[in-house]
Amino acid sequence: MKMVDNLIRTSMQEYEEYLRDESRLAGTAQSISFPKDENEILEILAALSQDKIPITVQGARTGIAGGAAPESGHILNLNKMDQILGLRYDENLKTFLLKVQTGVLLSEIREALLKKTFAVSNWSQKSLDALELLKNSRTYFFSPDPTETSASIGGMVACNASGARSFKYGSTRKHIEALRIILVDGDTIFVRRGEHKTQGRSFIVKTESGRTIEGNVPKYMMPNVKNASGYYVEDDMDLVDVFIGCEGTLGIITEIDLRLLPHPKYIYCLTTFFTSEDKALKYIRAVREKEEKPASIEYFNHKALNLLREQKKSKPAFSDILDMPDHFHTAVYVEYHGDLEEAVTNMILEASKAIVACGGREEDTWLALNTQTMQQLHAFRHAVPESVNLLIDERRKTEPNLTKLGTDMAVPDEQLEEIIDLYNTCLQKEGLDSVTFGHIGNNHVHVNILPRNQDDYAKGKSLYTKWASEVIKMGGTVSAEHGIGKMKKTLLKEMLGEEGINEMKALKALFDVDFRLNPGNLF
Amino acid sequence: MNIIVCVKQVPDTTEVKMNPETNTIIREGVESVVNPFDAFAIEEGLKIKDVYGGKVTALSMGIPDAVQMLKEILALGVDDAVLLSDRKFAGADSLATAYALSLGVKKINDFDLIICGKQATDGDTAQVGPSLAEKLGISHCTYVSHIEEIGSDYIRVKKLVDDGYEIIELSLPAVITVEKGINRPRIPSIKHFKNALEKEVLIWTTADVAADSQLIGLSGSPTQVVRTFIPQYNKEIQILEGTPDQQAKDLMEKLAAENFLGCE
Ligand SMILES: Cc1cc2nc3c(=O)[nH]c(=O)nc-3n(C[C@H](O)[C@H](O)[C@H](O)COP(=O)(O)OP(=O)(O)OC[C@H]3O[C@@H](n4cnc5c(N)ncnc54)[C@H](O)[C@@H]3O)c2cc1C
Ligand SMILES: Cc1cc2nc3c(=O)[nH]c(=O)nc-3n(C[C@H](O)[C@H](O)[C@H](O)COP(=O)(O)OP(=O)(O)OC[C@H]3O[C@@H](n4cnc5c(N)ncnc54)[C@H](O)[C@@H]3O)c2cc1C
């Protein structure tokens, strides 16, 4: 008991920042803990179980859907579970697998892999041998990149995070081999891809204490788009996939086996400016249908470019952005990866043909052949959301309650032009200020509505709901990468229906009978 | 207007680490980049060409690896690229480097202006530009922050000095070395990238430029590196207390005691 008293802290006024995440949604909690290992988690769970106290799991709190903001009860913050535990080479997968604790940050994983340097004092001989092999091999990397590198790996798994390069490499899900999960009752399960599967939609899983958990995953069909809304399901699926993207509602992820990829030897990046949106959209279709897929396809509409032009004039921080002549209307960024210079050069030449065929000009391009220029193009990309935040901060000086309204919806490939047209028409009709940018390769753009006053804000909110309904009708998703959290629950219900939500709840009840874990998330 | 831009390949400075035992730069695993000052030199050359026409040639002395860097420079719209590369050039100090470059310039032959970076971020001496001008017997100006005017046989430039700037006119041909920030370097376009694919980087050996073996590489380098080290500064911070008047008085006394005020 003494031990637990040290672990669970109740002086919440000292921990006020932990009541929020990056969504700025703030909640309340009565206690918080920072366990360092599984044993400490078990002690904490045992103490909390007496009064059936609800628990909110936290990673690095960079989530933007409110998933890590508590409603009440206890905050289980996993930042201190920050060890990289080991490495192995898998002969079947022909790659390295890195075993990490949940709280390790994406930036730490990246740095360690780039330098091939790890804190190895607790590593097994097998891991050390694998490290020797890694050191003598080319560079390997973990591809998911939700731009915010201070995210924890557990948070990324819980949200199935993705980023620009997910167009080629897929979301976090594709790079997870196995998970160790502590259930709210203190039992533990381990699920490995290929080993633990459902039969149709039914499954049986054994816990470490020998108990079997048996039941069904929901029956709904997943939209055929990039998606981070609700439990992932399909027939004969890997159980590990149910836990990836469950937003912490099924169990507490403690250890994760990550699949690494060989880092491409050549990365060429290309920003192309078109004189109209139509031409840009044609080009997007052309490049994504080529045999050699780009690693990413990103989009900036003319309002995004105009905002950058404005910021460049007035803010020294943006003065390094290169001049964009007036005829630069819409921009598309693509990135090509490969191991042979000739192959990547050919990809650029193919893209070049598409540019000309779609009415663009080879002169109106920025091509990065080395890391420095690539960083310049990436800085250009980051400057768009940064500018949006600056603009909103300025407007909040006179209208403190304003926030931006950012969408995260995706539609199937066929509906690309239709969805862009819908966004444009509605925004124009309502006379709203906005910028649109993002992962257009997956028909997944972020429309950022920039309200000037409360009236705009109300109009923006109702547009948001209207778009969600239209996107659902098109067979799309209400959240493609940020997750549902506590902020998009009504949209999820609209997407999956009452029955879908009930099936999700039934699955949750198998792992968390009293609904104590992450209350308020998803439903 | 034909322009030669001298370009050096250097280790990426955001990554530079020193070996604490030998006090030399650790080059393993560090990416090589265009000397950042030289990126401004290239852009200045291209800007002049955009207005006056003519040709821009990039000239570098370095290891065969530098071909990759020069190919990327061609994709910026530079017309030709030459690499002086030969084991016999290795170990050059700034004098031998300037000599080798001067041979390259003479072989290129047709030029009105040579643009160098202000300095290289690794060697850092800022001597190569002026030495090159001396070897060629032409005028030069360092620390150029703006080109004011170009005439048929002169160039007028703004040169940064400690407490302002000077406007200097040089007769052409001449060498100038440019400051960071003189312009904003462009990014390659597909158009120039495609043109560059058609081009070869010329590689010239010591024989190709008929170099005097006594003046190149180690034997042509009178600089003896006795020791390199990271300078140590013995800084001491004192915080004065008391009323503002008292603090001002204490400060004056302390400065006087250390002879900072030029009087006893
Ligand atoms: C500027 C910015 C840009 C972003 N861009 C992107 C983007 O492009 N793509 C994208 O996908 N995301 C993006 N995000 C969102 C965010 O970075 C990701 O969602 C990230 O995965 C969250 O990780 P975290 O460690 O901060 O998790 P938290 O915010 O702490 O938690 C997120 C959710 O995961 C749960 N959770 C965390 N750890 C565990 C665990 N061990 N077990 C069970 N549940 C757990 C939490 O309960 C919560 O529901 C962005 C965020 C910011 C601030
Ligand atoms: C103390 C010391 C010890 C050194 N020891 C060695 C050694 O043992 N072996 C060795 O190989 N080198 C050595 N060097 C490096 C070598 O002397 C210099 O790198 C070289 O002479 C150029 O001088 P810099 O780097 O100071 O160039 P700077 O004079 O600072 O360069 C100014 C400009 O000249 C041009 N330029 C300079 N170098 C080249 C080039 N190679 N090709 C094309 N243009 C160029 C560029 O436009 C550049 O911006 C040493 C340097 C120093 C300072």
CSV table of C-alpha atoms in Angstrom, one decimal, chain A residues 8 66 82 123 127 156 166 168 183 199 209 232 244 269 272 286-287 290 303 360 374 378 380 392 394 413 477 495 498:
chain,number,residue,atom,x,y,z
A,8,ILE,CA,-0.5,7.9,-7.1
A,66,GLY,CA,-9.0,15.3,-26.9
A,82,ASP,CA,10.7,5.4,-22.2
A,123,TRP,CA,19.9,-5.4,-23.6
A,127,SER,CA,19.8,-7.8,-29.1
A,156,MET,CA,0.8,6.8,-32.3
A,166,SER,CA,1.9,7.3,-45.4
A,168,LYS,CA,3.5,5.1,-49.9
A,183,LEU,CA,-6.1,-4.9,-19.4
A,199,GLN,CA,-12.0,-16.4,-37.8
A,209,SER,CA,-3.2,-15.7,-16.4
A,232,TYR,CA,-10.5,-1.4,-37.3
A,244,ILE,CA,-4.1,-0.3,-33.1
A,269,CYS,CA,11.2,16.1,-53.9
A,272,THR,CA,5.0,22.1,-58.9
A,286,ALA,CA,-1.8,11.4,-63.2
A,287,VAL,CA,1.1,11.0,-60.7
A,290,LYS,CA,1.8,5.9,-62.3
A,303,LYS,CA,-5.6,30.6,-50.5
A,360,GLY,CA,1.9,23.0,-66.2
A,374,MET,CA,14.4,19.0,-49.2
A,378,HIS,CA,9.4,20.8,-46.0
A,380,PHE,CA,7.4,25.6,-46.9
A,392,ILE,CA,-5.9,32.8,-35.5
A,394,GLU,CA,-4.0,37.5,-34.0
A,413,ASP,CA,-10.3,8.1,-55.1
A,477,THR,CA,-14.4,8.8,-43.3
A,495,MET,CA,-20.7,7.2,-39.9
A,498,GLU,CA,-26.2,3.2,-33.7
